[in-house]
mmCIF file of C-alpha atoms in Angstrom:
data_model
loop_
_atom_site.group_PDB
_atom_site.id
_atom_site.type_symbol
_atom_site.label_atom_id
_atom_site.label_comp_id
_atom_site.label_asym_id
_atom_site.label_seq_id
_atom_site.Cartn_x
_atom_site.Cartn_y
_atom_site.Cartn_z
ATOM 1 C CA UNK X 20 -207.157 21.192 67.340
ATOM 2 C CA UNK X 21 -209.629 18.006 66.215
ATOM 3 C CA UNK X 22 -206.063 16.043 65.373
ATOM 4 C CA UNK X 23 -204.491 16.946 68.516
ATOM 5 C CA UNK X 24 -207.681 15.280 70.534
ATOM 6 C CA UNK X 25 -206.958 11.656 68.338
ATOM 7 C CA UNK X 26 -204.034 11.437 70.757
ATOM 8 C CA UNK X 27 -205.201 12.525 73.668
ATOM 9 C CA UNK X 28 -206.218 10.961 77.226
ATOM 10 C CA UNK X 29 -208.547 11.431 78.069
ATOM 11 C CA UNK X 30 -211.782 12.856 75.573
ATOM 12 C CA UNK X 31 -214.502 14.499 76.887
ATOM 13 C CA UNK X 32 -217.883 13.269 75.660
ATOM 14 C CA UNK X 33 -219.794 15.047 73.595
ATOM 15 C CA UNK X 34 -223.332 13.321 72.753
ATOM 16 C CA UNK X 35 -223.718 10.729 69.759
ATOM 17 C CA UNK X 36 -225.249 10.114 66.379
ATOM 18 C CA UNK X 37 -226.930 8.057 64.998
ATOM 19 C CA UNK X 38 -227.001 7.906 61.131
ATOM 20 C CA UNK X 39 -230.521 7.644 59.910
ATOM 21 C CA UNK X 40 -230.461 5.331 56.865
ATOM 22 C CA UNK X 41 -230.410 7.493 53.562
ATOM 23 C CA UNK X 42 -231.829 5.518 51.276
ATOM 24 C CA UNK X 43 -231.063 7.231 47.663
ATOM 25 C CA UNK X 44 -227.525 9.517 49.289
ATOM 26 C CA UNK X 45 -224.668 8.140 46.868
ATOM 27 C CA UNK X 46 -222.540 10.024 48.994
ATOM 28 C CA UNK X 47 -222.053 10.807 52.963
ATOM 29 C CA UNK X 48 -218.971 12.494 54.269
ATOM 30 C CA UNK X 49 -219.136 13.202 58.088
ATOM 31 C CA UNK X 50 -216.571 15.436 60.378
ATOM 32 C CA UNK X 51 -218.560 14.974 64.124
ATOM 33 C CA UNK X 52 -215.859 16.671 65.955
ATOM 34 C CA UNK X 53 -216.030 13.722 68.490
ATOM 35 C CA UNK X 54 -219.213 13.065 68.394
ATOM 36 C CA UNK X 55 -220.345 9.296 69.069
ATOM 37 C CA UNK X 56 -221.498 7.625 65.932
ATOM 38 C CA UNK X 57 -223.906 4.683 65.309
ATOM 39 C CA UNK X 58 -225.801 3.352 62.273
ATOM 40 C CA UNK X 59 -229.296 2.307 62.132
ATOM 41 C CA UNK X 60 -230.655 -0.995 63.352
ATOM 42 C CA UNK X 61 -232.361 -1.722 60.457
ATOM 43 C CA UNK X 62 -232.466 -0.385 56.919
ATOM 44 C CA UNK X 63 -230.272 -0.233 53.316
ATOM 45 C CA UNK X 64 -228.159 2.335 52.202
ATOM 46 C CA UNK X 65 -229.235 1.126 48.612
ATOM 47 C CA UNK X 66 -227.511 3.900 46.471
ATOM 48 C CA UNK X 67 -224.355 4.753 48.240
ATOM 49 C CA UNK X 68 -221.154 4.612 47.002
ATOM 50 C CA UNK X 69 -218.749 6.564 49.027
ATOM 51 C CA UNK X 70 -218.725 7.080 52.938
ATOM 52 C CA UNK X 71 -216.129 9.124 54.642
ATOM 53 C CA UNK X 72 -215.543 9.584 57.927
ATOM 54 C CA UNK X 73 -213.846 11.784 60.144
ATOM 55 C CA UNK X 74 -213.547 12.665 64.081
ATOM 56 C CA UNK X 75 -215.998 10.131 65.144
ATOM 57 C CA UNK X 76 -215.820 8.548 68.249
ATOM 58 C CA UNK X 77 -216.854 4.967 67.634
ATOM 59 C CA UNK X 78 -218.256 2.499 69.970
ATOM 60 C CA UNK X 79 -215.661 -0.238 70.159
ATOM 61 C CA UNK X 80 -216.460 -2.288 67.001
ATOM 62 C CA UNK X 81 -217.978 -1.311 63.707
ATOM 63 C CA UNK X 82 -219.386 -4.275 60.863
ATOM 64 C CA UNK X 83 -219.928 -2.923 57.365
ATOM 65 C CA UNK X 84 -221.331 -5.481 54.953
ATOM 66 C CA UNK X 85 -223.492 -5.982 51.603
ATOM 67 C CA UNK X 86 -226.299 -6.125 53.760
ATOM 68 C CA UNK X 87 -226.577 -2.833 54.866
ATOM 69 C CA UNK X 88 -224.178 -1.452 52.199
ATOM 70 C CA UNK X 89 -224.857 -2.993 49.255
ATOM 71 C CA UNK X 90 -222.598 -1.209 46.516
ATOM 72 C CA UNK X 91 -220.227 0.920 48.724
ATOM 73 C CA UNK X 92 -217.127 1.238 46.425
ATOM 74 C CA UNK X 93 -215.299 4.177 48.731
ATOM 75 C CA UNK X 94 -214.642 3.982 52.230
ATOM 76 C CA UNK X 95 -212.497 6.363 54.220
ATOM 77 C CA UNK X 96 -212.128 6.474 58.262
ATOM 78 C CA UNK X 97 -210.192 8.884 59.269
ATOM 79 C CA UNK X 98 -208.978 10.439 62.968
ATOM 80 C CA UNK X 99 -211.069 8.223 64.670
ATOM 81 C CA UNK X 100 -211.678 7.139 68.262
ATOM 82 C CA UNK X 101 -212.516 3.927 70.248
ATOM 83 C CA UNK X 102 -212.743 1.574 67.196
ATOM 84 C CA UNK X 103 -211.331 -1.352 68.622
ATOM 85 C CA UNK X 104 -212.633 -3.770 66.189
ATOM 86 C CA UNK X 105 -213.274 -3.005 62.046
ATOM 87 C CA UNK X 106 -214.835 -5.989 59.931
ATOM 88 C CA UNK X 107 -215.897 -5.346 56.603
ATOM 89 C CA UNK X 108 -217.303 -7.560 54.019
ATOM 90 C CA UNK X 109 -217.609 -5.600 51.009
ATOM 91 C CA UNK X 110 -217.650 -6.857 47.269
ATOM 92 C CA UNK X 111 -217.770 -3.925 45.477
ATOM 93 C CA UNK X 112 -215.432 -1.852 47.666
ATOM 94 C CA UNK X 113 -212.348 -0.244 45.395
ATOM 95 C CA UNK X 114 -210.316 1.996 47.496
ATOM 96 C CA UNK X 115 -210.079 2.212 51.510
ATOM 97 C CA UNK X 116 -208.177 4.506 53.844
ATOM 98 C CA UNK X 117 -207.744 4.139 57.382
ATOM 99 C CA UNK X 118 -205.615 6.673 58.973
ATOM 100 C CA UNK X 119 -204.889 7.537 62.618
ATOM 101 C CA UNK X 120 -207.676 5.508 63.829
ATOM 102 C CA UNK X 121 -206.691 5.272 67.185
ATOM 103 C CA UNK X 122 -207.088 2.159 69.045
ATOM 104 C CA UNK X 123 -207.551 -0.719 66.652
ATOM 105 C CA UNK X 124 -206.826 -3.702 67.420
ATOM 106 C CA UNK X 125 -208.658 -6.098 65.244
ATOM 107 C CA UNK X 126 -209.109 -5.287 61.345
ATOM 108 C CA UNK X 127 -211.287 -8.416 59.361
ATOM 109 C CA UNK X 128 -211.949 -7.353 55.781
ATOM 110 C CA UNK X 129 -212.645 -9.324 53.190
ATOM 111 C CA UNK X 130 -213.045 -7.016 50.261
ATOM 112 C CA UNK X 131 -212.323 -9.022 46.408
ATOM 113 C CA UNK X 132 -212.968 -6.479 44.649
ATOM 114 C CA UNK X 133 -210.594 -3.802 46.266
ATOM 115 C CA UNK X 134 -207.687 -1.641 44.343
ATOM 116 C CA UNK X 135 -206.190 0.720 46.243
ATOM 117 C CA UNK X 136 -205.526 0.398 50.156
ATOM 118 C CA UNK X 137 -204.115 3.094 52.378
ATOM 119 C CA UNK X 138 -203.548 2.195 56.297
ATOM 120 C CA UNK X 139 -201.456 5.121 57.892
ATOM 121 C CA UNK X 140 -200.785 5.549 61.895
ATOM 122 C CA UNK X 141 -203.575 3.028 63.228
ATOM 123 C CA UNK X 142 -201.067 0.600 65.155
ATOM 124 C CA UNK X 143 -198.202 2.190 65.816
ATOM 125 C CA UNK X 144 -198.305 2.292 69.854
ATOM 126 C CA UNK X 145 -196.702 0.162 71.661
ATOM 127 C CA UNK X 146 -199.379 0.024 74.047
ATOM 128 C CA UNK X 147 -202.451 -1.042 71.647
ATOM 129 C CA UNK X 148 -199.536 -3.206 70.008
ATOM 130 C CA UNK X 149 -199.374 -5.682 73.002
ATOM 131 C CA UNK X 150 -202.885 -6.096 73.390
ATOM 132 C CA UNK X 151 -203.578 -6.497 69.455
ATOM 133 C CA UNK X 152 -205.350 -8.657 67.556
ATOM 134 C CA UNK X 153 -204.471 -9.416 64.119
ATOM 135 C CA UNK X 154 -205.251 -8.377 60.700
ATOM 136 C CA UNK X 155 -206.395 -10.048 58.045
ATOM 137 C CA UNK X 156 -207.213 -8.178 54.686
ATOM 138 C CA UNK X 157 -207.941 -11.074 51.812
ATOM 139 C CA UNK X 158 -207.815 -8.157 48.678
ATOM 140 C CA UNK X 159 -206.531 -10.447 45.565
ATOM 141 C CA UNK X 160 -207.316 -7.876 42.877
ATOM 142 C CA UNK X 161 -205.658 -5.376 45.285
ATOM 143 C CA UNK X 162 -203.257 -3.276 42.957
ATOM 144 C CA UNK X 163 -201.511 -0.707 45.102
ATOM 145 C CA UNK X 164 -200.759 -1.318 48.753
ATOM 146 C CA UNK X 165 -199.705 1.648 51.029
ATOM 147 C CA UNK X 166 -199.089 0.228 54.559
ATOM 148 C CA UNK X 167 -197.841 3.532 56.222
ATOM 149 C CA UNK X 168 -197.502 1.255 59.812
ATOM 150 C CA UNK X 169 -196.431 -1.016 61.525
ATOM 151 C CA UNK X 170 -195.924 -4.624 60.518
ATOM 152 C CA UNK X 171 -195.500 -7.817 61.942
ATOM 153 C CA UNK X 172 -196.262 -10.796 59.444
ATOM 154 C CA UNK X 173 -197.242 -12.969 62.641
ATOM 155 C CA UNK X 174 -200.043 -10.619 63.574
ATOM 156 C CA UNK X 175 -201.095 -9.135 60.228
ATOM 157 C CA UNK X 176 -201.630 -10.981 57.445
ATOM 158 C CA UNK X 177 -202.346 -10.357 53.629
ATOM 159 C CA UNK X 178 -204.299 -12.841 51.072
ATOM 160 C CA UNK X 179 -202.387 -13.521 47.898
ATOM 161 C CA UNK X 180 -202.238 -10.417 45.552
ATOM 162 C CA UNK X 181 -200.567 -11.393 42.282
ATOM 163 C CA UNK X 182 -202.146 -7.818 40.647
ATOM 164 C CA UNK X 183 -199.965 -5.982 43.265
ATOM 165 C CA UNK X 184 -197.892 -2.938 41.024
ATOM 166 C CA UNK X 185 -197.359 -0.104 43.544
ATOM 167 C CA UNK X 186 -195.864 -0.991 47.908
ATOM 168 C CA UNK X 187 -195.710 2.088 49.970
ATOM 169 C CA UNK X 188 -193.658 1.367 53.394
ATOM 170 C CA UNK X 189 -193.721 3.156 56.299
ATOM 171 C CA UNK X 190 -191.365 5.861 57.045
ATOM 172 C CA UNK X 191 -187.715 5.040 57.275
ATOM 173 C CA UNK X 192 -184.724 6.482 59.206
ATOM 174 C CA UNK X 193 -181.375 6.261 57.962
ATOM 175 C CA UNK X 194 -179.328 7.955 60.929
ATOM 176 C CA UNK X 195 -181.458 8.757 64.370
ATOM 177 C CA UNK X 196 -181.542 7.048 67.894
ATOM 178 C CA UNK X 197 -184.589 7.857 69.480
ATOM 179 C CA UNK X 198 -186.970 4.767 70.045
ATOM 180 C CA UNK X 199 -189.023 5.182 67.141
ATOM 181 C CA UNK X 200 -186.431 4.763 64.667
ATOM 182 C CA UNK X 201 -185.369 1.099 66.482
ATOM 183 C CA UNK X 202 -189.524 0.487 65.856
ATOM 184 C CA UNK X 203 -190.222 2.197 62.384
ATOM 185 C CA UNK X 204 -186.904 0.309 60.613
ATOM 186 C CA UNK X 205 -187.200 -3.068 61.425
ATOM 187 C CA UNK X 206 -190.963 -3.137 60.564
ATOM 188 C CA UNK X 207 -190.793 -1.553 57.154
ATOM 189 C CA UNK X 208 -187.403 -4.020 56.377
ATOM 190 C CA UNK X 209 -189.711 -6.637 57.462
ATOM 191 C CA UNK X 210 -192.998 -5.497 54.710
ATOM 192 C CA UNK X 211 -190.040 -5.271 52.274
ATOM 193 C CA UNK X 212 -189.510 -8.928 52.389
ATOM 194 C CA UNK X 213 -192.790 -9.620 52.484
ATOM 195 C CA UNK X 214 -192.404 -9.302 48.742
ATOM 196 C CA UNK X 215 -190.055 -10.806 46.426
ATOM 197 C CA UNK X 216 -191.222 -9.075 43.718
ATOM 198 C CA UNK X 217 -193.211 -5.393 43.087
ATOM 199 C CA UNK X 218 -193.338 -3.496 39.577
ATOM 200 C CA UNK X 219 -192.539 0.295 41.964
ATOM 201 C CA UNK X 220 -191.681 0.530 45.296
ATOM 202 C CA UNK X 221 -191.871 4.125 47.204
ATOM 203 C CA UNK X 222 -190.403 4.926 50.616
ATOM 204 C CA UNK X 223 -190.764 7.881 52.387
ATOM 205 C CA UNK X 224 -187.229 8.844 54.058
ATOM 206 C CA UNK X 225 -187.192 11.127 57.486
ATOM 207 C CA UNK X 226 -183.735 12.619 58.422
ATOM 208 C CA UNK X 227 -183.883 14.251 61.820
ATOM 209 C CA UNK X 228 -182.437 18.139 61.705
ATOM 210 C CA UNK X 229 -180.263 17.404 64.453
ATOM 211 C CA UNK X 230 -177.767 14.277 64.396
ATOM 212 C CA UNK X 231 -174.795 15.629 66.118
ATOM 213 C CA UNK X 232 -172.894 12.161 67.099
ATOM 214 C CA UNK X 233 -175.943 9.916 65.438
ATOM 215 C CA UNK X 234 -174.510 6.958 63.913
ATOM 216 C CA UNK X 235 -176.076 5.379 60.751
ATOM 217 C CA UNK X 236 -178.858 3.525 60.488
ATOM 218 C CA UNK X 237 -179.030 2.549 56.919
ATOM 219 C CA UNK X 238 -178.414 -1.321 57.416
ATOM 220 C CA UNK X 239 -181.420 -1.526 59.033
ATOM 221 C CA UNK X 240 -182.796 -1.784 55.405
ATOM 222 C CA UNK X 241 -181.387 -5.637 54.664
ATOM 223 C CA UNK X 242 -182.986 -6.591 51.196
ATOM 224 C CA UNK X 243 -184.962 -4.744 48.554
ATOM 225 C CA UNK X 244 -188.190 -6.543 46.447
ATOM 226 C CA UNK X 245 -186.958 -7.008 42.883
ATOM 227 C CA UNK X 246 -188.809 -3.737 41.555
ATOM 228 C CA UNK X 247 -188.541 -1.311 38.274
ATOM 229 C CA UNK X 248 -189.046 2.040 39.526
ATOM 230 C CA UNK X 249 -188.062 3.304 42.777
ATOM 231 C CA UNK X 250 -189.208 6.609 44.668
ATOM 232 C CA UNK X 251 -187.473 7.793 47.238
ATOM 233 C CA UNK X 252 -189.275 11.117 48.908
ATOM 234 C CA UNK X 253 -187.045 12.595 51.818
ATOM 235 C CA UNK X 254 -187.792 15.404 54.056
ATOM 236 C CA UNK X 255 -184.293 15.974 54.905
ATOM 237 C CA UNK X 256 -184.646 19.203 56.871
ATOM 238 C CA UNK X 257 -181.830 20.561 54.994
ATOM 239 C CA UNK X 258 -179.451 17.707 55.127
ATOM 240 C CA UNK X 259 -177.277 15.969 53.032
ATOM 241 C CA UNK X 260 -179.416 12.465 51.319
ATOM 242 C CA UNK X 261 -176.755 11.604 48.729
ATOM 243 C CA UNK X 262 -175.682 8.880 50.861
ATOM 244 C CA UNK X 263 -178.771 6.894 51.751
ATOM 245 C CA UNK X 264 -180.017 7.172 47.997
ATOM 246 C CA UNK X 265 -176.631 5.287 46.860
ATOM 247 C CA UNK X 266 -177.409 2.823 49.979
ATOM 248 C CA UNK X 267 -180.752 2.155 48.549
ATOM 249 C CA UNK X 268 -179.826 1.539 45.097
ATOM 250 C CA UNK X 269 -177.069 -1.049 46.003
ATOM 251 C CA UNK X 270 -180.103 -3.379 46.910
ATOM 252 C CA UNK X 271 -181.875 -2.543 43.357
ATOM 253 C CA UNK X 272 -179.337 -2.296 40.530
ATOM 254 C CA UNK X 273 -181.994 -3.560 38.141
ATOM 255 C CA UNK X 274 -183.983 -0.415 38.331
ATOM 256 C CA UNK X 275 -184.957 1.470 35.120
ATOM 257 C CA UNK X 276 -186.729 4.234 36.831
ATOM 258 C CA UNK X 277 -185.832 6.467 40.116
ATOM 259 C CA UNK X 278 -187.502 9.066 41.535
ATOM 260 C CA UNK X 279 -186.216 11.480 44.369
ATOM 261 C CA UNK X 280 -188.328 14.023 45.806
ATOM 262 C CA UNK X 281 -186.874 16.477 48.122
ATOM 263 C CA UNK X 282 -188.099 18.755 51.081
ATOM 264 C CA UNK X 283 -191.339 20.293 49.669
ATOM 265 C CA UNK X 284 -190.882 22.874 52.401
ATOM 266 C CA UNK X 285 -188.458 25.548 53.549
ATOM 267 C CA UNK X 286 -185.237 24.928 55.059
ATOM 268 C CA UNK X 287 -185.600 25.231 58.749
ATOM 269 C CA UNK X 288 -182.124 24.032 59.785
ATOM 270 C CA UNK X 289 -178.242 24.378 58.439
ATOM 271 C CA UNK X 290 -176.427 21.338 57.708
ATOM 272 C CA UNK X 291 -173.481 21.396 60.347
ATOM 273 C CA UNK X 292 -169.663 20.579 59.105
ATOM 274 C CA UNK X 293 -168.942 16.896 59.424
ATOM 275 C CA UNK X 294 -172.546 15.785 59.792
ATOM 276 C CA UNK X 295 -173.860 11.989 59.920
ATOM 277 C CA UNK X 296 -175.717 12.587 57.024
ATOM 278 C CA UNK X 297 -172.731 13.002 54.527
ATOM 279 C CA UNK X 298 -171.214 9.618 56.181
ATOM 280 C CA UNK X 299 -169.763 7.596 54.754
ATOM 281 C CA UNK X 300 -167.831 10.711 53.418
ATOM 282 C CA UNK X 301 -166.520 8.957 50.547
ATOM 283 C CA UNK X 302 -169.629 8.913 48.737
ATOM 284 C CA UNK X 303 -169.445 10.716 46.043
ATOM 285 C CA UNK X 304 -166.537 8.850 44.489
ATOM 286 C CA UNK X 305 -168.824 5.619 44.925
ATOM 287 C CA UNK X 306 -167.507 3.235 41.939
ATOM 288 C CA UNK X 307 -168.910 0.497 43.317
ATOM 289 C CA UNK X 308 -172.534 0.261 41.829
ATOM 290 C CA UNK X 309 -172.859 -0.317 38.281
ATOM 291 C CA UNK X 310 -176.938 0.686 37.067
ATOM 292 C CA UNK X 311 -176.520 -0.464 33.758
ATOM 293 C CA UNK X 312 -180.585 -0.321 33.415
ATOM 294 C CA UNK X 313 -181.461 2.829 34.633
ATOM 295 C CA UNK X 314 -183.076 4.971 31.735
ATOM 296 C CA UNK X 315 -184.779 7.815 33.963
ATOM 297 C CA UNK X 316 -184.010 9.898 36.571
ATOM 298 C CA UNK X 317 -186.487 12.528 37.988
ATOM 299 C CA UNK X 318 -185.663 15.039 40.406
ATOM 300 C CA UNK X 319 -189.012 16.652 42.367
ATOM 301 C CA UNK X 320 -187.566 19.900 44.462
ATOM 302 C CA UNK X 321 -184.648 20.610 43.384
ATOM 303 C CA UNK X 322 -183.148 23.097 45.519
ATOM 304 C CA UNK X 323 -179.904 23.657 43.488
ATOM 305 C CA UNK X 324 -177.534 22.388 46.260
ATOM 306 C CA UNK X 325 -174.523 21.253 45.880
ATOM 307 C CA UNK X 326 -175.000 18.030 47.110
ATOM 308 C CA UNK X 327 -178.127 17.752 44.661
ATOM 309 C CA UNK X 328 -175.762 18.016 42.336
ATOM 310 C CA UNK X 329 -173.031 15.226 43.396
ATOM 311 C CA UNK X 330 -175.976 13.101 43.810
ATOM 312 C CA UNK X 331 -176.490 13.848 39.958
ATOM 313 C CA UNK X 332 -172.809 13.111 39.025
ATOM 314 C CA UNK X 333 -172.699 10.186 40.736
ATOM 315 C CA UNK X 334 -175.540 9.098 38.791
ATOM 316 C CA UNK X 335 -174.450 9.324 35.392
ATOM 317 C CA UNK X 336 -171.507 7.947 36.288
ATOM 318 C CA UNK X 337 -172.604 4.842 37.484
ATOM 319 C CA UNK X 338 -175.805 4.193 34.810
ATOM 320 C CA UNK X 339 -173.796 4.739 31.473
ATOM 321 C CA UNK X 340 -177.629 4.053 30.274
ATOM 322 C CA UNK X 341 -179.392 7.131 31.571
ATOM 323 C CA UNK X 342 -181.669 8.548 28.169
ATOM 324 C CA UNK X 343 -183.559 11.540 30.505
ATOM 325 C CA UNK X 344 -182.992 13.304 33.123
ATOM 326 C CA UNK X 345 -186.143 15.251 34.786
ATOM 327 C CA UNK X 346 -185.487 18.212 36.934
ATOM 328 C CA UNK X 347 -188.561 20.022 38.788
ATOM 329 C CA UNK X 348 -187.226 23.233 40.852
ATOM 330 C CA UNK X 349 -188.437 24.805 44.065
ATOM 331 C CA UNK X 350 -189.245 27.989 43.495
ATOM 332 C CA UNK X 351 -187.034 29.444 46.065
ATOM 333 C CA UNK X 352 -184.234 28.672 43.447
ATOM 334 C CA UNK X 353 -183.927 31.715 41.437
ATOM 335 C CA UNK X 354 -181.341 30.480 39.020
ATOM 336 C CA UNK X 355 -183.393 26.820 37.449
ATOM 337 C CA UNK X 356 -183.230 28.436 33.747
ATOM 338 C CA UNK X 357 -179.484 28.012 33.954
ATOM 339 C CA UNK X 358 -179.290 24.828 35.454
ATOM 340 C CA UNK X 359 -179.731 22.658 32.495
ATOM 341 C CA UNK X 360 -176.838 24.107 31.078
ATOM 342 C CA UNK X 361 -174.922 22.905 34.241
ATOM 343 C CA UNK X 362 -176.145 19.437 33.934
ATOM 344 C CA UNK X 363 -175.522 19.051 30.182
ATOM 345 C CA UNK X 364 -172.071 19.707 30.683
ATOM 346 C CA UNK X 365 -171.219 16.755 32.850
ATOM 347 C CA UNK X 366 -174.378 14.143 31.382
ATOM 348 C CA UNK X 367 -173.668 12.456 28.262
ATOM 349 C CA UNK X 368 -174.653 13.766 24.607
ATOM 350 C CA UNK X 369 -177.814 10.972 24.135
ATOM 351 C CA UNK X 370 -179.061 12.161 27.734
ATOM 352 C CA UNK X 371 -182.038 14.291 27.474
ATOM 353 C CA UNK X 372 -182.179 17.290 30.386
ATOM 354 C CA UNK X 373 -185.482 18.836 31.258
ATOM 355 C CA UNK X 374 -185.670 21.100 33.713
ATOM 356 C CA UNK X 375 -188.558 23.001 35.075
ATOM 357 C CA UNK X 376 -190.144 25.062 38.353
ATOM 358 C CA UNK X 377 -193.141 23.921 39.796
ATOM 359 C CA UNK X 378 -195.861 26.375 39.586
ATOM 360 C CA UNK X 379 -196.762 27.629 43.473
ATOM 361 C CA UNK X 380 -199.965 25.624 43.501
ATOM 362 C CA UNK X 381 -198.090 22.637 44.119
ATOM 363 C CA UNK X 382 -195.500 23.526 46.371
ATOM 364 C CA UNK X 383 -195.622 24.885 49.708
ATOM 365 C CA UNK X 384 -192.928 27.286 51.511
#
């Protein structure tokens, strides 16, 4: 019910807060439910280290800095309100994650010392996108990057980050027509070539459940950073993703790692005849890309479909160089004990084949 009210006009008010300066708290995690929030005029938070926020209602602009915050190394703001403007100036900060802060418009954050960066749904309308600001992060020892948003290289701007290892991009549609897939593409194709180079790239893939007469979308990805491992996690409603995985790796041949995690959840919706999502139909026959460095392949939800299985093929056909193959069932598939017998018989004798089932704790229905 709190998540619903981070997009909703209007809010009704509900009183404020104002943070009375702990002086030896290390940590201080907050859900208000709304409430306003403030911090105290005056005062050190000497000890802390982490600060999480969540359902606050801010009051337009919020400064963290050594001065009040001396050794905060954790920050998290999270389904927030009315935080128009964000500058922090942090030097011991390691890992920040904005998500769904609603309204910002202006991020400043000069933070050397920072690692890991998550920024998920925080300017993706296009209403707070025409009044917006800019965004400057300068993070140099920043080592993984997810930027689940949207991105403009005019308006948002990154400091040098030769430590970079790990880009996240924001979700990508291969087939679709609604306006958010003409939005969502061409900003994550633009982050992509942001980079020229980046040790593992992952990319979160959405494939609507219902494309009946959808035309692809997949050349709205143009170029791919020169990376090493790839992960590709899809939630496919129960459609075909052979396709857009071969798509992808015709702009990375030099991979020597993929990953592919399917639908973590149940199939809500049955794959029609003829669907976009097996286009272009010849796919399975693809001859076209040769991986000669691929060494791994990992499978993460393996439902035992057939077109799991093409996908498979296809891949040891094309990377003569594959040495493992890792397969991780759902547990909805009953028969996983057998299936490594089905993929020894078409992978090569060197090729290793593991296959396992996820243990319910980390899998949902």
């Amino acid at each position: 019910m709190l998540f619903d009210e981070v997009f909703s006009d209007p809010i009704e008010e509900r009183g404020a807060l104002e943070l009375p300066c702990f002086t030896r708290a290390t940590k201080i995690a907050l859900r208000l439910g709304f409430l306003g929030l403030s911090l105290p005029p005056s005062g050190v938070f000497a000890a802390l280290r982490e600060l999480r926020l969540s359902f606050v209602r801010f009051h337009g602009e919020l400064t963290l800095d050594d001065t009040v915050m001396p050794f905060l190394e954790g920050l998290e703001i999270y389904s927030a309100r009315v935080l128009a403007s964000l500058t922090l100036r942090l030097k011991h900060l390691n890992w920040m994650n904005l998500s769904a802060v609603r309204g910002l418009l202006r991020l400043n954050a000069v933070v050397p010392r920072l690692k890991f960066l998550t920024v998920s749904c925080c300017f993706c309308s296009s209403t707070w996108l025409v009044a917006m600001a800019g965004v400057c992060i300068v993070a140099e020892e920043l080592q993984v990057l997810r930027w689940l948003d949207w991105y403009c290289p005019r308006l948002i701007k990154f400091s040098q980050m030769p430590r970079l290892y790990v880009l996240s991009v924001s979700p990508f549609y291969p087939y679709g027509r609604h306006r958010q897939h003409t939005k969502f593409n061409p900003s994550c194709d633009r982050l992509l070539k942001t980079f020229s180079r980046i040790r593992c790239l992952e990319m979160l893939v959405f494939i609507e459940p219902h494309l009946g007469g959808v035309n692809p979308l997949m050349e709205g990805i143009t170029r791919l950073p020169d990376i090493r491992f790839l992960h590709l996690q899809f939630s496919a409603h129960g459609h075909v993703y052979g396709a857009s995985v071969l798509y992808m790796l015709t702009m990375c041949t030099g991979i020597s790692n993929l990953k592919i995690g399917g639908d973590r959840y149940k199939d809500q919706d049955v794959c029609p005849p003829n669907c976009s999502c097996d286009r272009p139909p010849n796919w399975r026959d693809n001859k076209d890309i040769s991986m000669r460095s691929l060494r791994e392949v990992q499978m993460l939800n393996f439902r035992g479909k057939e077109h799991e299985l093409d996908l498979l093929r296809v891949l040891v056909r094309v990377a003569t160089g594959i040495r493992r193959i890792r397969i991780t069932c759902h547990r909805s598939f009953a028969a996983w004990e057998r299936l490594s017998a089905v993929i020894r018989s078409f992978a090569r004798p060197e090729t290793s084949v593991e296959v396992s089932q996820a243990p319910p704790s980390l899998q949902r229905q």
